[in-house]
Coordinates of C-alpha atoms and ligand atoms in Angstrom, one line a residue:
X13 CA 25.7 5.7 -15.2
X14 CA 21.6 5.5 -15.3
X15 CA 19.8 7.9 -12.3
X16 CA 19.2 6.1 -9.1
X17 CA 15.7 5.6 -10.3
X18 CA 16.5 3.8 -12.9
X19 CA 18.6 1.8 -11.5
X20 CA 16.6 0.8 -8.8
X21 CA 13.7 0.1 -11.3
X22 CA 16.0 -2.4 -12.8
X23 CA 17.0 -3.6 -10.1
X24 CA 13.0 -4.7 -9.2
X25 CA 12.8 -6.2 -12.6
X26 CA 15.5 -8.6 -12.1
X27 CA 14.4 -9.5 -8.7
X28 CA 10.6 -10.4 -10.6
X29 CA 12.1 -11.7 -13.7
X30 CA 15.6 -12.9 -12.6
X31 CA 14.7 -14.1 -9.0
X32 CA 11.1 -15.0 -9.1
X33 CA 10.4 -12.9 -6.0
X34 CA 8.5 -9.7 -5.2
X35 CA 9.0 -5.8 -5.3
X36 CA 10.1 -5.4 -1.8
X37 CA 7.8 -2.6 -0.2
X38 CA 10.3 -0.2 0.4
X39 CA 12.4 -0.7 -2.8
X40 CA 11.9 3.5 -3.6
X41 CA 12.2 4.8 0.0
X42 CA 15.8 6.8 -1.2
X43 CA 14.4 8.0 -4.4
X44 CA 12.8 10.9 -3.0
X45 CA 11.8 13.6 -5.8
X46 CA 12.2 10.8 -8.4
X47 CA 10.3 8.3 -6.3
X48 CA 7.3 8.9 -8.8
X49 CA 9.0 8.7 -12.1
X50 CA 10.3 5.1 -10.5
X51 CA 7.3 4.2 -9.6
X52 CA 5.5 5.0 -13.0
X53 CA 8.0 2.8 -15.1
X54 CA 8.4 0.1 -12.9
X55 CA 4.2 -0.5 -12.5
X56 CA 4.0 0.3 -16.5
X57 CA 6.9 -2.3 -17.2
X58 CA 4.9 -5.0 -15.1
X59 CA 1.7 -4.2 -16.1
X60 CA 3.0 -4.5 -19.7
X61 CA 6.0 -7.1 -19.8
X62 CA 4.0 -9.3 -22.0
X63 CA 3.5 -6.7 -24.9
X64 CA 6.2 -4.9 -24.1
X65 CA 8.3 -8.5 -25.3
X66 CA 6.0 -9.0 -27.9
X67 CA 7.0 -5.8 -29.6
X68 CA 10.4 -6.6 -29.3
X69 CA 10.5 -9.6 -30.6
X70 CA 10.2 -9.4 -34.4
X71 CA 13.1 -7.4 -34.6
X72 CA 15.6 -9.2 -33.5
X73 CA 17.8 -11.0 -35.7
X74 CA 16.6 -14.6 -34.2
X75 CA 13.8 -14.0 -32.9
X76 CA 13.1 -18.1 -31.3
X77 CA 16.3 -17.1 -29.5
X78 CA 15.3 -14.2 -27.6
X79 CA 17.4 -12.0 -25.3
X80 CA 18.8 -12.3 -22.2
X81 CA 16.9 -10.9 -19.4
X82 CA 19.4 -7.7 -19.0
X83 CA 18.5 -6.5 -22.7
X84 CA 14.8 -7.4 -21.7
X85 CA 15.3 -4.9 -19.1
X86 CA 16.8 -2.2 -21.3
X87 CA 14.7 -1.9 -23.8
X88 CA 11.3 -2.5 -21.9
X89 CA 12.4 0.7 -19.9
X90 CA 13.6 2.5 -23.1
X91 CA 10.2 1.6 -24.6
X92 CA 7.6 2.6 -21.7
X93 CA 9.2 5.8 -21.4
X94 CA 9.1 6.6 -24.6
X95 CA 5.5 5.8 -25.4
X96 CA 3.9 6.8 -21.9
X97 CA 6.0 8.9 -19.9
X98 CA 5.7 12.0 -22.1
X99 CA 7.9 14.0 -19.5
X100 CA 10.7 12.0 -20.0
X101 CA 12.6 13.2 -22.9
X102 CA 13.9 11.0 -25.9
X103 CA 17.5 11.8 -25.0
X104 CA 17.1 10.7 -21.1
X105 CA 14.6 7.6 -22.3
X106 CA 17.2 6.1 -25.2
X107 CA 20.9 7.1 -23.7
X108 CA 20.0 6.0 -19.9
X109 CA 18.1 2.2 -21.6
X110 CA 21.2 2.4 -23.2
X111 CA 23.5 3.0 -20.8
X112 CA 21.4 0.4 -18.5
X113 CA 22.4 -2.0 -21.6
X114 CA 26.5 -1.2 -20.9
X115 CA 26.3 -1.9 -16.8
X116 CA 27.3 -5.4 -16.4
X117 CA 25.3 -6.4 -13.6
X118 CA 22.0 -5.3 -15.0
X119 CA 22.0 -5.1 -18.4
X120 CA 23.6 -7.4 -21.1
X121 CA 26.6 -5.1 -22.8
X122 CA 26.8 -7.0 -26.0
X123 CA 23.5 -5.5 -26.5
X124 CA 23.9 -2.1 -26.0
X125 CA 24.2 -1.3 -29.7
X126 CA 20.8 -3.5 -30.2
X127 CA 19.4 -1.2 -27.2
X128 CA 20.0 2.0 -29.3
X129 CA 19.1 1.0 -32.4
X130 CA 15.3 -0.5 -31.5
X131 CA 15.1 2.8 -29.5
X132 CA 16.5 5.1 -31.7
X133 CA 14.1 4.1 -34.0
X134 CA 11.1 3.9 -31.9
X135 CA 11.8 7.5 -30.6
X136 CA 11.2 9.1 -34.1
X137 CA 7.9 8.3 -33.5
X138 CA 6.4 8.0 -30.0
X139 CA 2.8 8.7 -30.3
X140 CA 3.1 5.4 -33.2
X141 CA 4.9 3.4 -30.8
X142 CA 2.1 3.9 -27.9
X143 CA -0.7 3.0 -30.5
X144 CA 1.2 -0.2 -31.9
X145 CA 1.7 -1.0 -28.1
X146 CA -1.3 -0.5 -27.2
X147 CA -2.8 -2.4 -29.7
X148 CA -1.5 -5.4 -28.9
X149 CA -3.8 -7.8 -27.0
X150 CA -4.1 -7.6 -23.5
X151 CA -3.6 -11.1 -22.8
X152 CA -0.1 -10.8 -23.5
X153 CA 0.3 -9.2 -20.1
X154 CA -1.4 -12.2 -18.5
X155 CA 0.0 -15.4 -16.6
X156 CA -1.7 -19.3 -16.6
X157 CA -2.3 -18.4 -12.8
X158 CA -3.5 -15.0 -13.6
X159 CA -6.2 -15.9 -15.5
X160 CA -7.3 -18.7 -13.4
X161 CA -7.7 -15.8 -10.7
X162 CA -9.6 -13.7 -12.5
X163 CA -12.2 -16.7 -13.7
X164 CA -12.5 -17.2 -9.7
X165 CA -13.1 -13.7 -8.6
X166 CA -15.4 -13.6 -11.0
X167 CA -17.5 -17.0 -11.4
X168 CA -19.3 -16.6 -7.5
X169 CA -21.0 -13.4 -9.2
X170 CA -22.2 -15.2 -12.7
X171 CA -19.7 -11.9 -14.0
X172 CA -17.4 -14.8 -16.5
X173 CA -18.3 -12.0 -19.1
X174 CA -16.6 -9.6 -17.6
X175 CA -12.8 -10.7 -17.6
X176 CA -11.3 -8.0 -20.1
X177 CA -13.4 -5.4 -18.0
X178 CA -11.8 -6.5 -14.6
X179 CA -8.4 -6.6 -15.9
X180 CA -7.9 -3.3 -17.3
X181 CA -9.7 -2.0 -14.2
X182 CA -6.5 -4.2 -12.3
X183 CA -3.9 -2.2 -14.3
X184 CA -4.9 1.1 -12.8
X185 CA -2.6 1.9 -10.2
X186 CA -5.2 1.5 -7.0
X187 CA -6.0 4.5 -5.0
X188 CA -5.2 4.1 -1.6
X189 CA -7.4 4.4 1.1
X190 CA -6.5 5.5 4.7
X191 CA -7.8 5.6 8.6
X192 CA -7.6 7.8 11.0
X193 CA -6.5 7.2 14.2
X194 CA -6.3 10.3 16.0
X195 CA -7.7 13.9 15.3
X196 CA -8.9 15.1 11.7
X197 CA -7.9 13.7 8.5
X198 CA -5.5 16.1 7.0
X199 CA -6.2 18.1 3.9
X200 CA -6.1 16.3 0.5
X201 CA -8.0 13.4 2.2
X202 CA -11.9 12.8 1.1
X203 CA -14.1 11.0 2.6
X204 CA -15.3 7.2 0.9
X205 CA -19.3 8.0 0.5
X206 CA -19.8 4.0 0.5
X207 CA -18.0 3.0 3.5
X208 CA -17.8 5.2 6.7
X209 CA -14.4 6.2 8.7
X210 CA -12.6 5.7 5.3
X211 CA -11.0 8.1 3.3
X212 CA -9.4 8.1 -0.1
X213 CA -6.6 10.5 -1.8
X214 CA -8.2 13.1 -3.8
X215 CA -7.4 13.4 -7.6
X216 CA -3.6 15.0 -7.1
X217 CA -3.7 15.6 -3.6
X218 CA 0.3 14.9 -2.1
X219 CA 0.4 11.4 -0.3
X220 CA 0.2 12.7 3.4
X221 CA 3.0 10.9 4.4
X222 CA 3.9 13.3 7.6
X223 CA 0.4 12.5 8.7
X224 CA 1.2 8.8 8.6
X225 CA 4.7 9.3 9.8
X226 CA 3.2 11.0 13.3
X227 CA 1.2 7.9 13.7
X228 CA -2.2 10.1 13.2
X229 CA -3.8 7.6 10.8
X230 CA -2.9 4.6 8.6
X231 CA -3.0 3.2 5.0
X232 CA -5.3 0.1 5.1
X233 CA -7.1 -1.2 2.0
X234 CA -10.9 -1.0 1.2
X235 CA -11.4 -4.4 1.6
X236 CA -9.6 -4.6 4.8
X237 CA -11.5 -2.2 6.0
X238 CA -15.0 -3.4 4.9
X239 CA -14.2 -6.8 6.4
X240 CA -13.4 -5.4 9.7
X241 CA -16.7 -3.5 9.6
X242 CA -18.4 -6.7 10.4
X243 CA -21.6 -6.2 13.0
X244 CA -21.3 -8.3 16.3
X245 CA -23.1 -7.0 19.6
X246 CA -22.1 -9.8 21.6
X247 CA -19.8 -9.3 24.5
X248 CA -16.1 -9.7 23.5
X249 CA -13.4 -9.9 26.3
X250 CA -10.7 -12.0 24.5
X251 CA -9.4 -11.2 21.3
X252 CA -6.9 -13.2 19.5
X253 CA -5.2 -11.6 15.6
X254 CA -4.0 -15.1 14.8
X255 CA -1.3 -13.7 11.7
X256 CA -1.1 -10.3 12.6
X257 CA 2.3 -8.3 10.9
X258 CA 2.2 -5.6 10.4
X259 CA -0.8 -4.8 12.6
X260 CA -3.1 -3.2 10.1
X261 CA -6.1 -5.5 11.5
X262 CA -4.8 -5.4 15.1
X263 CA -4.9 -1.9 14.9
X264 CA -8.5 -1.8 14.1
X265 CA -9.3 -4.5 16.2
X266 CA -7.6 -2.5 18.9
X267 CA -9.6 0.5 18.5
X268 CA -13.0 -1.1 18.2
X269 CA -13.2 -3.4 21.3
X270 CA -10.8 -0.9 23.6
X271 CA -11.6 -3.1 27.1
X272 CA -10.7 -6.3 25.1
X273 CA -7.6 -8.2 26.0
X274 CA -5.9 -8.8 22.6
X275 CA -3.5 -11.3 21.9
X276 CA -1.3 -10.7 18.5
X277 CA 0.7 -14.0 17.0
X278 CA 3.2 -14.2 14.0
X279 CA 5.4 -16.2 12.9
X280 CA 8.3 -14.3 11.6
X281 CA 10.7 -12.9 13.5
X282 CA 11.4 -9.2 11.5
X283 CA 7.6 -9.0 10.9
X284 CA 7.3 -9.5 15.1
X285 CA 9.6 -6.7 15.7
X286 CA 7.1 -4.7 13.1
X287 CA 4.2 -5.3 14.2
X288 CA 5.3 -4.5 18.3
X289 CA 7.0 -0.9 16.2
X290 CA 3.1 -0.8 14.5
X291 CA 1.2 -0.6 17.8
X292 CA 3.7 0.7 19.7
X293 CA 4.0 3.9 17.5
X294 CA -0.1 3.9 17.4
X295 CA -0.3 4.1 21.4
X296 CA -2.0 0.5 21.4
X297 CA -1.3 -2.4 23.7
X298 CA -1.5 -6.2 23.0
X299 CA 0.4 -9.0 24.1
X300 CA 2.1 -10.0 21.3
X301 CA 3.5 -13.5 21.0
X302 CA 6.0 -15.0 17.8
X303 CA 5.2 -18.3 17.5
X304 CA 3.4 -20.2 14.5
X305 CA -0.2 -19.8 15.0
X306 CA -1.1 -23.5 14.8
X307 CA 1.2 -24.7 17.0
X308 CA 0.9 -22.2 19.6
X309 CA -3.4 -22.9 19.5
X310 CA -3.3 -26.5 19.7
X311 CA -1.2 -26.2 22.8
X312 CA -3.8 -23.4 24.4
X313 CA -6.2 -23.3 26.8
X314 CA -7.3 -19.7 26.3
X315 CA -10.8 -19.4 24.6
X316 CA -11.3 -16.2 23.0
X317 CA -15.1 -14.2 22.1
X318 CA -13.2 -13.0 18.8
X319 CA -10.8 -14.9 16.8
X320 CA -9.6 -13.1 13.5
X321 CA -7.7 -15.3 11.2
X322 CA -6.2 -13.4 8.1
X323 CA -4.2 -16.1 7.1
X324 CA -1.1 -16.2 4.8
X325 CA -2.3 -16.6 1.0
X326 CA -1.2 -16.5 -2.7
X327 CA -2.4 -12.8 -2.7
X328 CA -4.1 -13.3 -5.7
X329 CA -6.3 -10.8 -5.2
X330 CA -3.5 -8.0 -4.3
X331 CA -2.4 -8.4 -8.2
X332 CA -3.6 -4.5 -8.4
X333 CA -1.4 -3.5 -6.1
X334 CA 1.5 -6.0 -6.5
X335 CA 1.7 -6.2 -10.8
X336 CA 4.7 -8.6 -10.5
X337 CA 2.0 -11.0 -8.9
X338 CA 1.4 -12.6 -12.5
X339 CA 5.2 -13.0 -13.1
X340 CA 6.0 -15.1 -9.9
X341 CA 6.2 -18.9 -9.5
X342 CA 2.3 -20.2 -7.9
X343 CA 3.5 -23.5 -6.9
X344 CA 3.0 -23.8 -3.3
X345 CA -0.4 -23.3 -3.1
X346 CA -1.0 -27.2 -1.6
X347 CA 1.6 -25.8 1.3
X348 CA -0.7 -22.7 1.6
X349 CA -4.0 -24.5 1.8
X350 CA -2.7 -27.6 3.8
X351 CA -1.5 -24.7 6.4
X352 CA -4.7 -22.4 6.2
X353 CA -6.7 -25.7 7.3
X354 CA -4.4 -26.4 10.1
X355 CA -4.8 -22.6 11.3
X356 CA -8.3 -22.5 10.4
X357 CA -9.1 -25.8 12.7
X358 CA -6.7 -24.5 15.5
X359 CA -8.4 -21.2 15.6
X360 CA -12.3 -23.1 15.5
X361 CA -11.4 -25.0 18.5
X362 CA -10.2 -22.2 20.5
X363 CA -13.3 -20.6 19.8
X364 CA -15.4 -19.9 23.4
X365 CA -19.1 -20.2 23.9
X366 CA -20.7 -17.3 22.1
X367 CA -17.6 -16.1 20.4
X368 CA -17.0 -15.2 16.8
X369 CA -14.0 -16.5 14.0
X370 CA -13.4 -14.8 11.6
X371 CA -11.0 -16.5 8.3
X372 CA -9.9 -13.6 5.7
X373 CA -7.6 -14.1 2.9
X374 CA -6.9 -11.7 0.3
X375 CA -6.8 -14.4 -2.7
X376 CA -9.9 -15.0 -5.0
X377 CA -9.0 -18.9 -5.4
X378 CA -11.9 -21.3 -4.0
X379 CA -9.2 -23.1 -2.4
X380 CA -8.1 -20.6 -0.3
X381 CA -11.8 -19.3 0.9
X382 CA -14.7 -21.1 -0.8
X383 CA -13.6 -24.9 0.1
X384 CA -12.5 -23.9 4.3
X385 CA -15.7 -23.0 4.6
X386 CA -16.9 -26.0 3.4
X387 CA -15.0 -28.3 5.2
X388 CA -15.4 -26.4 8.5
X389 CA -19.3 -26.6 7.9
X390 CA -18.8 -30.5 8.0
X391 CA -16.1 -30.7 10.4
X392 CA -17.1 -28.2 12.9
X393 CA -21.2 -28.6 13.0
X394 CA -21.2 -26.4 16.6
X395 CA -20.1 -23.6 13.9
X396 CA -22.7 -21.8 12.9
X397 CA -22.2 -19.3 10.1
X398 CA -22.4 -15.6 11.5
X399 CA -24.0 -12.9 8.9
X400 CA -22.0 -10.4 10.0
X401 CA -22.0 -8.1 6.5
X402 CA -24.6 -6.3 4.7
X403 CA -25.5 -9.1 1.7
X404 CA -24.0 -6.4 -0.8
X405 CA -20.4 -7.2 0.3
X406 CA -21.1 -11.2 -0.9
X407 CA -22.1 -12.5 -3.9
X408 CA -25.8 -13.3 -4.6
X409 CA -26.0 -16.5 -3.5
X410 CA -24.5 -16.2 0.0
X411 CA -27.5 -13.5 1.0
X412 CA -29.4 -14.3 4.0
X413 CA -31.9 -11.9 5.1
X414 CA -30.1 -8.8 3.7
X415 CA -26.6 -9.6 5.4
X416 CA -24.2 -12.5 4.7
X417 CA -21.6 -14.4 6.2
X418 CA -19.0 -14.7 3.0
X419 CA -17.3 -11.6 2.2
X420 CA -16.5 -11.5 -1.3
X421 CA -17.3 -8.6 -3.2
X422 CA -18.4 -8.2 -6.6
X423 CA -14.6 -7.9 -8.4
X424 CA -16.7 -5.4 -10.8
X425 CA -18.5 -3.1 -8.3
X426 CA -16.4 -3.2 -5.6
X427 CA -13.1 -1.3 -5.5
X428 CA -10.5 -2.9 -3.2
X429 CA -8.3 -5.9 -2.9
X430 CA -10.2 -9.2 -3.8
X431 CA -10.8 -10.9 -0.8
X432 CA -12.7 -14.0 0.6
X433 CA -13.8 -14.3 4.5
X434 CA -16.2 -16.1 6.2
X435 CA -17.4 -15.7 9.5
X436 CA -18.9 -18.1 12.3
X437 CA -19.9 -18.5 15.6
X438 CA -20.2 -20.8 18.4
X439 CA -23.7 -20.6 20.2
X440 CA -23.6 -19.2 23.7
X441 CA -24.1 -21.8 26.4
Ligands
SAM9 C1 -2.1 -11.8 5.4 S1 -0.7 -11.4 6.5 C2 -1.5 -10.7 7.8 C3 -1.8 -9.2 7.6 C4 -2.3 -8.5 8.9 N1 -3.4 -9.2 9.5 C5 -2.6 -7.1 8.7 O1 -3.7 -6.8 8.4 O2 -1.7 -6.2 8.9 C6 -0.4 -13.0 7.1 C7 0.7 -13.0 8.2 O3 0.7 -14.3 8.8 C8 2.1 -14.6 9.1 N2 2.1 -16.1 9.2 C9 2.4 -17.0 8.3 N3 2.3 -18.2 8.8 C10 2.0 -18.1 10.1 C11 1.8 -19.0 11.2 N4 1.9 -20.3 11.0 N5 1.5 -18.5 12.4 C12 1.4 -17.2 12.6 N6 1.6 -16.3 11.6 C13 1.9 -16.7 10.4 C14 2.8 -14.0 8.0 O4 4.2 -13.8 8.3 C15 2.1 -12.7 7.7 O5 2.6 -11.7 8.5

């Protein structure tokens, strides 16, 4: 039987491959010691499916046939172990791919003689394997949809050139970034020098999970926190987080404006109950509401001073964080867009006199950023846009007197989740 690890890594890769659907967040939370090794090979497998099948392929007997997906599996385990986990040994990387190969719900037993002979063979020579492997072009590892986003974060910045550049810096496994909430950060934790009250894990420093257990600080993307580090003097009394599981934004919202009254929506039932867990654990209050964000605005009288909408996306800019994000199905991005307008023009309208909106998404496609705020420029000419950012955090062209009101930073110079989000106000009567 292959270690839990393993298994579980399988597992992941026949929920991306098989399914279509994501890694779910907490797919290693049992894996403790081996919880690293896991997450190594699964991020290496999805970083390099497409060269990793490449490899494959010419030997096989017919190759136009292919595999099924439970050999696929195998031997693209077998493989990244063997050429870039050099703690693994051959034994462990060969007899548990193969052993993956004989379990009938994950693997493809058939095969398992296939499995051991491609590895077998690529194990007499692992520093080869790597360099063949590696030579292979990167594209190979690249979807339709993931090139598409790359052209996007890139074209607002005139940075086309710079493609290859931003996608080996996406298959780096990101650094994360944290907040803290309450007292001193805890050793191991460093201080970002371009973006105050954020730290980032130092080179080998143990992920202070305790820390984050006890509620004393949270993990919250760069981006997130750049965006949220928008400058607005005016008063603010009513604050609404239109999409707001699990409560990373709330939370920050929360601690900015502390006298606010802050109204948290969402949709989804088990991401309700996480976000009340999220502020509750944090010592925050809000009145938090499930309902579907549209709905619930167009049948509001409340006008709020602050309205942030960080509205559900494709995540195409999360593909750093999320590698399977190339290997899913894009196809409902006409559903996505059609509901971001309807949230976008609910949230507008519910704006009060003097107040500020806010529309994030973490995506890079102009359809989910670029063309709202076009439309709501026409549609909504009592909008003004609000520069809210220092112009560095937009691209060139969005830069009004040092500062801007389009959030989108340079995919090249900027390390974070790609985001887009505009801001606007409504003039004070
Ligand atoms: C990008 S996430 C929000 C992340 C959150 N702001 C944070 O920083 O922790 C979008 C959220 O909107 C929720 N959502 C999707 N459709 C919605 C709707 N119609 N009304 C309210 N929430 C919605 C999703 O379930 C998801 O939790």
């Amino acid at each position: 039987m292959p270690t839990p690890a393993r298994l579980h890594v399988a597992h992941a890769l026949h929920e991306v491959f098989g399914e279509k659907g994501r890694v779910p967040d907490i797919w290693d939370r049992d894996l403790g010691e081996d919880a690293h090794l896991a997450q190594a090979l699964l991020g290496l497998c999805l970083r390099r499916w497409g060269r990793l099948q490449a490899w494959v392929k010419p030997k096989l007997k017919d190759p136009a046939r292919g595999v099924p997906l439970g050999t696929q599996v195998a031997l693209a385990m077998g493989l990244v172990q063997l050429a870039w986990l050099p703690g693994v040994s051959d034994h462990a990387a060969v007899n548990e791919a193969v052993e993956l190969a004989a379990t009938r719900d994950l693997g493809f037993v058939p095969h398992k003689g296939l499995v051991n002979a491609i590895l077998r063979r690529a194990a007499k020579d692992r520093a080869g394997l790597a360099a063949e492997l590696e030579a292979l072009p990167a594209a190979l590892d690249r979807t339709p949809a993931t090139e598409r986003a790359l052209k996007a974060a890139l074209a607002p910045h005139g940075a086309e050139a710079g493609l290859e550049e931003l996608w080996a810096r996406l298959q780096q496994p990101p650094r994360p970034s944290f907040r803290v909430l309450t007292g001193e950060p805890p050793e191991g934790l460093e201080p970002d020098a371009d973006l105050p009250g954020c730290f980032r894990l130092a080179e080998e420093a143990p992920f202070p999970r305790p820390w984050l257990e006890a509620a004393q600080g949270m993990v919250q993307d760069r981006s997130s926190q750049a965006l949220l580090a928008y400058s607005w003097d005016r008063p603010v009394a009513r604050i609404l987080d239109a999409c707001a599981a699990p409560g990373g934004k709330t939370t920050t919202l929360a601690l900015r404006h502390p006298g606010a009254e802050l109204t948290a929506l969402e949709v989804h039932p088990r991401r309700v109950a996480r976000l009340r867990q999220t502020l509750q654990q944090r010592g925050l209050s809000a009145q938090v509401i499930q309902a579907d964000a549209a709905e619930w605005l167009e049948r509001s009288d409340t006008a709020f001073d602050l309205i942030l909408l960080d509205a559900p996306c494709s995540g195409s800019g999360t593909l750093q964080k999320h590698p399977e994000w190339p290997w899913l199905v894009h196809d409902d991005l006409p559903r996505l867009t059609g509901l971001q307008r309807r949230l976008l023009t609910a949230a507008a309208d519910r704006l009060a006199p003097g107040g500020l909106l806010i529309y994030a998404v973490c995506s890079w496609l102009p359809e989910e950023g670029a063309a709202h705020r076009d439309w709501l420029a026409e549609a909504r000419p009592g909008l003004q846009p609000a520069a809210v950012w220092p112009a560095d955090r937009g691209a060139p062209a969005d830069a009004e007197g040092g500062r801007t009101a389009f959030f989108r930073p340079h995919p090249l110079r900027w390390e974070g989740e790609g985001f887009q989000a505009f801001a606007v106000a409504r003039a004070a009567r």
